[in-house]
Coordinates of N, CA and C in Angstrom, one line a residue:
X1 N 67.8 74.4 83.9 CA 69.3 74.8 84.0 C 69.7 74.8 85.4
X2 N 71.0 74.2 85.9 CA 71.3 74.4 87.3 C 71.9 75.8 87.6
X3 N 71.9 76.1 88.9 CA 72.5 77.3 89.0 C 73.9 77.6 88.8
X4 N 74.8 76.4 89.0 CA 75.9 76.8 88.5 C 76.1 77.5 87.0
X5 N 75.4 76.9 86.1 CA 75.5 76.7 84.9 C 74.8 78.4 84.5
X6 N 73.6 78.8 85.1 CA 73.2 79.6 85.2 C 74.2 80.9 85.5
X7 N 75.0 80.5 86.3 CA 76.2 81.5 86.9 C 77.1 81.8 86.2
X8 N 77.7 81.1 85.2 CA 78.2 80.9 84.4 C 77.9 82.1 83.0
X9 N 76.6 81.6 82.7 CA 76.1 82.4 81.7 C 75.6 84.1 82.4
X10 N 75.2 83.9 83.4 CA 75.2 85.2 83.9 C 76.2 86.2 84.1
X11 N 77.7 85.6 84.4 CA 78.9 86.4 84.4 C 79.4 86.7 83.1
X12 N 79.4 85.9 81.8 CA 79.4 86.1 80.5 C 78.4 87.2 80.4
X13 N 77.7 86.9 80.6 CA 76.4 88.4 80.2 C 76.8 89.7 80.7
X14 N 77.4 89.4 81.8 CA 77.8 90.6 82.6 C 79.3 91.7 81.6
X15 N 79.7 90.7 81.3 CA 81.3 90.8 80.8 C 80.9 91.6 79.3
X16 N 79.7 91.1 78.6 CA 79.3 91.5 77.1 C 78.6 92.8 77.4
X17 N 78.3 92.9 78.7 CA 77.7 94.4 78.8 C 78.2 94.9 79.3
X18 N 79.3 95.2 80.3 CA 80.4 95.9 80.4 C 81.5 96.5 79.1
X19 N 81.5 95.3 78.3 CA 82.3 95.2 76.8 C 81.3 96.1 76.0
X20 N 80.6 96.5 76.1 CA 79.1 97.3 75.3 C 79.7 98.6 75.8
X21 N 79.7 98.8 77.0 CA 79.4 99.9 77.5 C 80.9 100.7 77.6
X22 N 82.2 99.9 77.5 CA 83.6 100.2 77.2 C 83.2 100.3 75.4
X23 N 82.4 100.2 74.9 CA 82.9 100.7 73.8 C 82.3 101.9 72.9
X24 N 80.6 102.0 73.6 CA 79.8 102.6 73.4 C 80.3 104.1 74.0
X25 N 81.2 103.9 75.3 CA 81.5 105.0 75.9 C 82.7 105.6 75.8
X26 N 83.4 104.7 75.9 CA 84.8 104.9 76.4 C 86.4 105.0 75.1
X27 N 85.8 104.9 74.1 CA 86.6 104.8 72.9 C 87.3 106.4 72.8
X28 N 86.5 107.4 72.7 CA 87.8 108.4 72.8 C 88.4 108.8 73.9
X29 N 88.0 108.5 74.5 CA 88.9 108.3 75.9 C 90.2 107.5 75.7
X30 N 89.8 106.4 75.2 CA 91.2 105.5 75.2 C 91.8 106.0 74.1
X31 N 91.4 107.0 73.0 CA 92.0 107.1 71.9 C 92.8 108.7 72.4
X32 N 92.4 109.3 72.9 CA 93.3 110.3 73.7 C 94.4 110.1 75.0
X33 N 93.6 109.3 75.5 CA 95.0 108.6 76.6 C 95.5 108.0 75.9
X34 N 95.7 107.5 74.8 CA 96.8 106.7 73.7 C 98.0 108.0 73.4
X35 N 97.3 109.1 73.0 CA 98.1 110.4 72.5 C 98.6 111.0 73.2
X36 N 98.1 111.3 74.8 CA 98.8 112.0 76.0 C 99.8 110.9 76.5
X37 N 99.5 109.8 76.2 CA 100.9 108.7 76.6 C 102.1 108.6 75.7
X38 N 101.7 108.4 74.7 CA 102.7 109.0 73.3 C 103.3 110.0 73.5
X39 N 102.9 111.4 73.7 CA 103.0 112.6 73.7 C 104.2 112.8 75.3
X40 N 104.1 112.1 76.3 CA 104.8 112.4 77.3 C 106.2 111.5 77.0
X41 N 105.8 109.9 76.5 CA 107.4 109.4 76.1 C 107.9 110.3 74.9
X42 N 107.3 110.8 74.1 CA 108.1 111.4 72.7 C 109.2 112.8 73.8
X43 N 108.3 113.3 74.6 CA 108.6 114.7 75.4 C 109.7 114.2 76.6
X44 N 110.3 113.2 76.6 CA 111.2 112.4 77.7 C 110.4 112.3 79.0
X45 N 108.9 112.3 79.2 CA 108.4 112.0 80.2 C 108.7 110.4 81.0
X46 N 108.0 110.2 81.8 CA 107.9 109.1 82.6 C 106.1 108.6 82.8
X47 N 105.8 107.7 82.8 CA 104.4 107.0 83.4 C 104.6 106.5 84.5
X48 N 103.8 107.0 85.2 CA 103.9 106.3 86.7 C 102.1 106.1 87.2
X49 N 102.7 104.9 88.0 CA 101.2 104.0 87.5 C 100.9 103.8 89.0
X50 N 99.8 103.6 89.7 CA 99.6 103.6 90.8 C 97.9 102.7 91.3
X51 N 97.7 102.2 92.4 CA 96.3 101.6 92.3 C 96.5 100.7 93.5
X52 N 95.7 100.1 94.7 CA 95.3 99.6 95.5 C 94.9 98.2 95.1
X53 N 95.3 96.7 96.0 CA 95.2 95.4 95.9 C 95.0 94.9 94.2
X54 N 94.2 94.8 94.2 CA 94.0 94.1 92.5 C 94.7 95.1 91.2
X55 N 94.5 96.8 91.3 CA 94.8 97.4 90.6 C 96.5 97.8 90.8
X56 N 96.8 96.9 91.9 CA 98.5 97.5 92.7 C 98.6 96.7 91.0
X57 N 98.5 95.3 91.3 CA 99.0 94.5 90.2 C 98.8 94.8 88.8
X58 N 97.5 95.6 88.4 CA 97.8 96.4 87.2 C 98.4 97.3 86.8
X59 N 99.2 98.2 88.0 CA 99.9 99.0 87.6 C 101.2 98.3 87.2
X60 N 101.7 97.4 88.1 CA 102.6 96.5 87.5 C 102.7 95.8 86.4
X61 N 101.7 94.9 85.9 CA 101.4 94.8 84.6 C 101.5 95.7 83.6
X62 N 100.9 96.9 83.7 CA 101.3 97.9 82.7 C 102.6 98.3 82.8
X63 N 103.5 98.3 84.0 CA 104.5 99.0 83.8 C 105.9 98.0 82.8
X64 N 105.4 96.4 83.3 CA 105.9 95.6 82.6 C 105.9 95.5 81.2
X65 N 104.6 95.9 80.7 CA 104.4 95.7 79.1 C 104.8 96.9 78.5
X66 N 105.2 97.9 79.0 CA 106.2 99.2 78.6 C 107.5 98.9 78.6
X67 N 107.9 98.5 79.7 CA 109.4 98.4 80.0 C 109.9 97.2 79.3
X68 N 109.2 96.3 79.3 CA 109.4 95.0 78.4 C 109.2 95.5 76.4
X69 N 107.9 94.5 76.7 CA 107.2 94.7 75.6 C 105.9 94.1 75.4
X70 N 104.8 94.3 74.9 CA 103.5 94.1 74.7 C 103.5 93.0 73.5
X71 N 103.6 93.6 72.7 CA 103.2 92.4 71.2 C 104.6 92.8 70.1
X72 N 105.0 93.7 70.1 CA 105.9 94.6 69.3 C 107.4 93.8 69.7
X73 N 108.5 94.0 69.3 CA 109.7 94.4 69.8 C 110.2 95.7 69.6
X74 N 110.5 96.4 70.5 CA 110.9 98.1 70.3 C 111.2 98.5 71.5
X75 N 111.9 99.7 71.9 CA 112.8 100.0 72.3 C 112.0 100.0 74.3
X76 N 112.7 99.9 74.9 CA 112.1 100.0 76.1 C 111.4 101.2 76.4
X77 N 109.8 101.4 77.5 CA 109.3 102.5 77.0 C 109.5 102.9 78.8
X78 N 109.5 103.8 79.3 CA 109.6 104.6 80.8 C 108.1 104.1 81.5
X79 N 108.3 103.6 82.4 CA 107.1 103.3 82.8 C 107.5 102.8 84.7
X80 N 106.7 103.2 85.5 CA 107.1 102.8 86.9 C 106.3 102.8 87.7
X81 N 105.5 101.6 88.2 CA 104.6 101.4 89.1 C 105.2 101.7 90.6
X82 N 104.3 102.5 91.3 CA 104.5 103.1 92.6 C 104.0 102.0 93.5
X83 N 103.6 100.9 93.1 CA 103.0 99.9 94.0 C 104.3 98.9 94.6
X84 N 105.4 99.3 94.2 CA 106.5 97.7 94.1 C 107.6 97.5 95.0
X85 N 108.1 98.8 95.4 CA 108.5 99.1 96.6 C 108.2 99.0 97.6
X86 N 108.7 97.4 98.4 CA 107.5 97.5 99.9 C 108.6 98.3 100.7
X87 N 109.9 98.5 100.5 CA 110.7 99.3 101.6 C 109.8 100.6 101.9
X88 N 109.9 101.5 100.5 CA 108.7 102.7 100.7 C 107.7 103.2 101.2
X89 N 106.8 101.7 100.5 CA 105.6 101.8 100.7 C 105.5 101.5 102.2
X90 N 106.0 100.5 102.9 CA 105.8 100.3 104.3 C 106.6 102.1 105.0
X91 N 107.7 102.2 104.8 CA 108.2 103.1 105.6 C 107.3 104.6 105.4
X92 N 106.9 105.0 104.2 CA 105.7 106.1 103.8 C 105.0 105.7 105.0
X93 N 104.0 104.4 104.8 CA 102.9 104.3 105.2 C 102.8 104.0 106.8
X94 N 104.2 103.9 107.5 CA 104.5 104.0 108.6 C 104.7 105.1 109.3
X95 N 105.7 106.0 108.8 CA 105.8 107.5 109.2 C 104.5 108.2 108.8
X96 N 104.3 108.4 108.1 CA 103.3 109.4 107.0 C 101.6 108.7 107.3
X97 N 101.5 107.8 107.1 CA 100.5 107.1 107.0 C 100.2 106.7 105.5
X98 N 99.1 105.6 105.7 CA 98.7 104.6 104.2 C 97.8 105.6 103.1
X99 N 97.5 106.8 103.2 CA 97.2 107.8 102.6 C 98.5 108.3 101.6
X100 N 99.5 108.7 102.2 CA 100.2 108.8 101.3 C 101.5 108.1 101.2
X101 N 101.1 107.1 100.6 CA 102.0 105.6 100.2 C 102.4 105.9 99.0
X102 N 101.7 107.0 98.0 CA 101.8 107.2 96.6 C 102.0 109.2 96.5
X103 N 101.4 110.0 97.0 CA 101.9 111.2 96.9 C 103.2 111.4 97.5
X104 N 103.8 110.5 98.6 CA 105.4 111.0 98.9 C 106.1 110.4 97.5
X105 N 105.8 109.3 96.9 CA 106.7 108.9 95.8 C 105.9 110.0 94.2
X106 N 105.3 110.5 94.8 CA 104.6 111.3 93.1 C 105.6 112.6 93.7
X107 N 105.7 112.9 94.9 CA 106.4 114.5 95.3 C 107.8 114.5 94.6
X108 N 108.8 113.5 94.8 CA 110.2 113.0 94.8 C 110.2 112.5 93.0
X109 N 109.3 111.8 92.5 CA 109.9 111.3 90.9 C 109.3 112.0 90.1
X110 N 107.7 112.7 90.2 CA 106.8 113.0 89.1 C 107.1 114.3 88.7
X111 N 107.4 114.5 87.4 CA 107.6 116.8 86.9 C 106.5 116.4 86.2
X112 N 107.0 117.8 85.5 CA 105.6 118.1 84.7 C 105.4 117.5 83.6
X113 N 106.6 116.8 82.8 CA 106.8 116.4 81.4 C 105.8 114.8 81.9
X114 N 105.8 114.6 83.2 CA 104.5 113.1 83.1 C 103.8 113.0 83.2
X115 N 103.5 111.4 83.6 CA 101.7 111.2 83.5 C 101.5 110.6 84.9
X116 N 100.7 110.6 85.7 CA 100.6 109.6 86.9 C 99.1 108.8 86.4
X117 N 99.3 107.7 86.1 CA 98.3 106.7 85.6 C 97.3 106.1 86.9
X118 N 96.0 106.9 86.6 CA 95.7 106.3 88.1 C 94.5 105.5 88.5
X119 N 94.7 104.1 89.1 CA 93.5 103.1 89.0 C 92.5 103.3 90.4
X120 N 91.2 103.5 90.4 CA 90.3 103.7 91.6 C 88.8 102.5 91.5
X121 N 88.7 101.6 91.4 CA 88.0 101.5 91.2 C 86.4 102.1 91.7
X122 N 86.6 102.5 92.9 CA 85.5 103.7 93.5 C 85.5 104.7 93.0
X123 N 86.9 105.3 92.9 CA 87.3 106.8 92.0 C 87.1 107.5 93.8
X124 N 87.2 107.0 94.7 CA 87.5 107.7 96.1 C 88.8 107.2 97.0
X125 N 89.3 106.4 96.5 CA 90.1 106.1 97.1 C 91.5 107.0 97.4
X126 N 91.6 107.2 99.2 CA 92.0 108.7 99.4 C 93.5 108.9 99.2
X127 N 94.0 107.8 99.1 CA 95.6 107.3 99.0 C 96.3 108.0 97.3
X128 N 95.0 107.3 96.3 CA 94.9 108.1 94.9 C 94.7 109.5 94.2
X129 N 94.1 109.6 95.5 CA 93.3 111.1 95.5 C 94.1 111.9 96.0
X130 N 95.2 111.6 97.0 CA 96.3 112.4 97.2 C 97.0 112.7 96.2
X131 N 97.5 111.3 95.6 CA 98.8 111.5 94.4 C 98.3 112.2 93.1
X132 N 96.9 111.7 93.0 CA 96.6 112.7 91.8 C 96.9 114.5 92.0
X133 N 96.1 114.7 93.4 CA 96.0 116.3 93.7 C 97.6 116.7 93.7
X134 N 98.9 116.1 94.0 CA 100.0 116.5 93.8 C 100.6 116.1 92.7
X135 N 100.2 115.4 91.8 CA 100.6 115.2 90.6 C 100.3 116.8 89.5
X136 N 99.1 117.0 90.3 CA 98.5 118.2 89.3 C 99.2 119.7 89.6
X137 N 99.7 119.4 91.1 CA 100.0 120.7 91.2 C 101.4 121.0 90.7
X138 N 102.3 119.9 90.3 CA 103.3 119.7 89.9 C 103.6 119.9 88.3
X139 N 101.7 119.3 87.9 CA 102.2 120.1 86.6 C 102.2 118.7 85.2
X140 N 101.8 117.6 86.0 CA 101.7 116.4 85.4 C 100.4 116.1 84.8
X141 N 100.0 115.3 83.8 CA 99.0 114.7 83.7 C 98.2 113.7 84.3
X142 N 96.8 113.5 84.6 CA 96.4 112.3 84.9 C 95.6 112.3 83.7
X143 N 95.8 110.7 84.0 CA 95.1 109.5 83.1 C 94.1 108.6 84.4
X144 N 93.2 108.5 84.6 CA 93.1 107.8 85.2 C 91.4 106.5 84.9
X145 N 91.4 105.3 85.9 CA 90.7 104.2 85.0 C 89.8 104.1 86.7
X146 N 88.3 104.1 86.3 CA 87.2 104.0 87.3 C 86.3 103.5 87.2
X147 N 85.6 103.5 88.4 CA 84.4 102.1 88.3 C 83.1 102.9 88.7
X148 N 83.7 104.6 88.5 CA 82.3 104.8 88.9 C 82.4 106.7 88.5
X149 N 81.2 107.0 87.5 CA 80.9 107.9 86.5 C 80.9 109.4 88.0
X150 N 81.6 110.7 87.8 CA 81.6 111.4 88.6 C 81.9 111.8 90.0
X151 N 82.8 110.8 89.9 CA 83.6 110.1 91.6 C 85.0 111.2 91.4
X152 N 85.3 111.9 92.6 CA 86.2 112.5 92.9 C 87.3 112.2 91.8
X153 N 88.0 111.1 91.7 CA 88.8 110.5 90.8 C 88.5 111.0 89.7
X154 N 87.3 110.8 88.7 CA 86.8 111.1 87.6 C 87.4 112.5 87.2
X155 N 86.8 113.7 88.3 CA 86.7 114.9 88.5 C 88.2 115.4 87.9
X156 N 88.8 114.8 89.1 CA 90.5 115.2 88.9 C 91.2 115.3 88.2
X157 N 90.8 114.3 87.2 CA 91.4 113.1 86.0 C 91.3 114.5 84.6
X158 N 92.6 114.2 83.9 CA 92.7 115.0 82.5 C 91.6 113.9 81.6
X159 N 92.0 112.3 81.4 CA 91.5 111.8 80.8 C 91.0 110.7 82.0
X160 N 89.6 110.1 82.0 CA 89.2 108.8 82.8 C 88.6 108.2 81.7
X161 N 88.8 106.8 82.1 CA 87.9 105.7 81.3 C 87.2 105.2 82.6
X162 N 86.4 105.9 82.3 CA 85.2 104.8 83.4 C 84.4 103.8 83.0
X163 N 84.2 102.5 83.3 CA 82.9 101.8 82.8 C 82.6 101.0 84.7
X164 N 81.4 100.8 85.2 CA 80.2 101.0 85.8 C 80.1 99.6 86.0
X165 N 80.2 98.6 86.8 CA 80.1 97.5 87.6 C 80.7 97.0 89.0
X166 N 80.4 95.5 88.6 CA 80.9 95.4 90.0 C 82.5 95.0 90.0
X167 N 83.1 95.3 90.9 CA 84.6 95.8 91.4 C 85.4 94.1 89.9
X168 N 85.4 93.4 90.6 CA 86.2 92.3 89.9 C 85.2 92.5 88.4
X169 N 84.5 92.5 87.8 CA 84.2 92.7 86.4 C 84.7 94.1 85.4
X170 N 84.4 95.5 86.6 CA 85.1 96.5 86.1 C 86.7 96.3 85.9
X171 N 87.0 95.6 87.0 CA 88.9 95.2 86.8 C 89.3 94.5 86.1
X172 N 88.1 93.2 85.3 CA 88.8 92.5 83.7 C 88.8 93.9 82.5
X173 N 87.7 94.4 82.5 CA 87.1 95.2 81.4 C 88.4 96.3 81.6
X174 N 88.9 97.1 82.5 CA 89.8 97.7 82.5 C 91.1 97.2 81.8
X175 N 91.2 95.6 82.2 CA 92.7 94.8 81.2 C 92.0 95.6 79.9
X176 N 91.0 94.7 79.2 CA 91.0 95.3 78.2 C 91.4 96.2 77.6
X177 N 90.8 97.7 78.5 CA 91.2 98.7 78.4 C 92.9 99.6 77.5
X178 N 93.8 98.6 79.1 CA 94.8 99.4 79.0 C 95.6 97.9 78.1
X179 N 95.3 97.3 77.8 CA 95.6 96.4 76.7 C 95.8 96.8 76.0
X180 N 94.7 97.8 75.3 CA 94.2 98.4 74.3 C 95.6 100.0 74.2
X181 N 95.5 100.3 74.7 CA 96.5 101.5 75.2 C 98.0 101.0 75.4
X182 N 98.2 100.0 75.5 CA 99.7 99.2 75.3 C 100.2 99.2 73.9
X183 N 98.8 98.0 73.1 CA 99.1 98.3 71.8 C 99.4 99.3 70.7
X184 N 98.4 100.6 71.3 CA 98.5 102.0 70.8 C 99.8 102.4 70.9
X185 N 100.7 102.8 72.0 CA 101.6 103.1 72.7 C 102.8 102.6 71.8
X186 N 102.6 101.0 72.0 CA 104.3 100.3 71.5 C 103.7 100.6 69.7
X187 N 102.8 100.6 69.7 CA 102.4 101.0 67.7 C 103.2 102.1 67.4
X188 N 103.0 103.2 67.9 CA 104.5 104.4 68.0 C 105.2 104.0 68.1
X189 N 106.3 103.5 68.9 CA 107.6 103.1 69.2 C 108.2 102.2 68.2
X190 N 107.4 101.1 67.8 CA 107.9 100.0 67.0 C 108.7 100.4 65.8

């Protein structure tokens, strides 16, 4: 077999044991972050979604398949990724510094009735680790999605789904994740 071909089936392999181990592990997890997200839109909450390079774009993603719609037609759902704002995000991360690019916007939008949805794939990442720790003192939930079992992030987190690889494999397996949690979500609303 060539190595390409080899590489191929190796990353497949990778993907079915990641998918093993999101399911082996992580099912009530996702079946409770389904209920605390339900539970904050029924309560007139907000989701605010937040995460670094690859995960900026999944906060966006998710916040689009709320505000839009996922598979369903049904009523628009509250949802707001902290990643989208470069006026903010530059001027935060200018004045304040790139630490808190996400707890100045969690201080000013997030009460208690929400959730701050939060992606790490380290589960250290200190920019996260800010907005979570003011998210909490304010009284909000976390939800948050990691790449690694007992990482500060984890700790913080009301609900985490963690599954354990490497960076770009844990970040497909996470789509699935919050795929999964979209469905759930617009399943109420519809």
């Amino acid at each position: 077999m060539d190595s390409k071909k080899r590489r191929v089936l190796d990353t497949i392999q990778l993907h079915k044991q990641l998918l093993a181990d999101l399911e082996s592990n992580c099912v009530e997890a996702i079946e409770q972050a389904a209920k605390m997200l339900i539970d904050c839109i029924t309560s007139g909450g907000c989701i605010y979604i937040c995460g670094n390079g690859g995960s900026a774009a999944d906060a966006q993603h998710i916040a689009a398949e709320l505000v839009g719609r996922f598979i369903r037609e049904r009523k628009g759902l509250p949802a707001v990724a902290l990643t989208t704002d470069t006026s903010i995000l530059t001027s935060v991360g200018n004045d304040y510094g790139f630490e808190q690019i996400f707890s100045r916007q969690v201080e000013a939008l997030v009460g208690e009735n929400d959730i701050l949805w939060a992606f790490s794939t380290s589960g250290t990442s200190k920019n996260i680790l800010a907005a979570v720790e003011l998210a909490t003192q304010k009284g909000a939930k976390v939800l948050s999605f990691t790449g690694k079992h007992d990482s500060p992030l984890e700790t913080a987190s009301d609900i985490c789904v963690c599954v354990e690889g490497p960076t770009a494999t844990v970040q497909e397996v996470q789509q699935v994740a919050y795929h999964i949690l979209c469905d759930l979500v617009e399943e109420a609303f519809a």
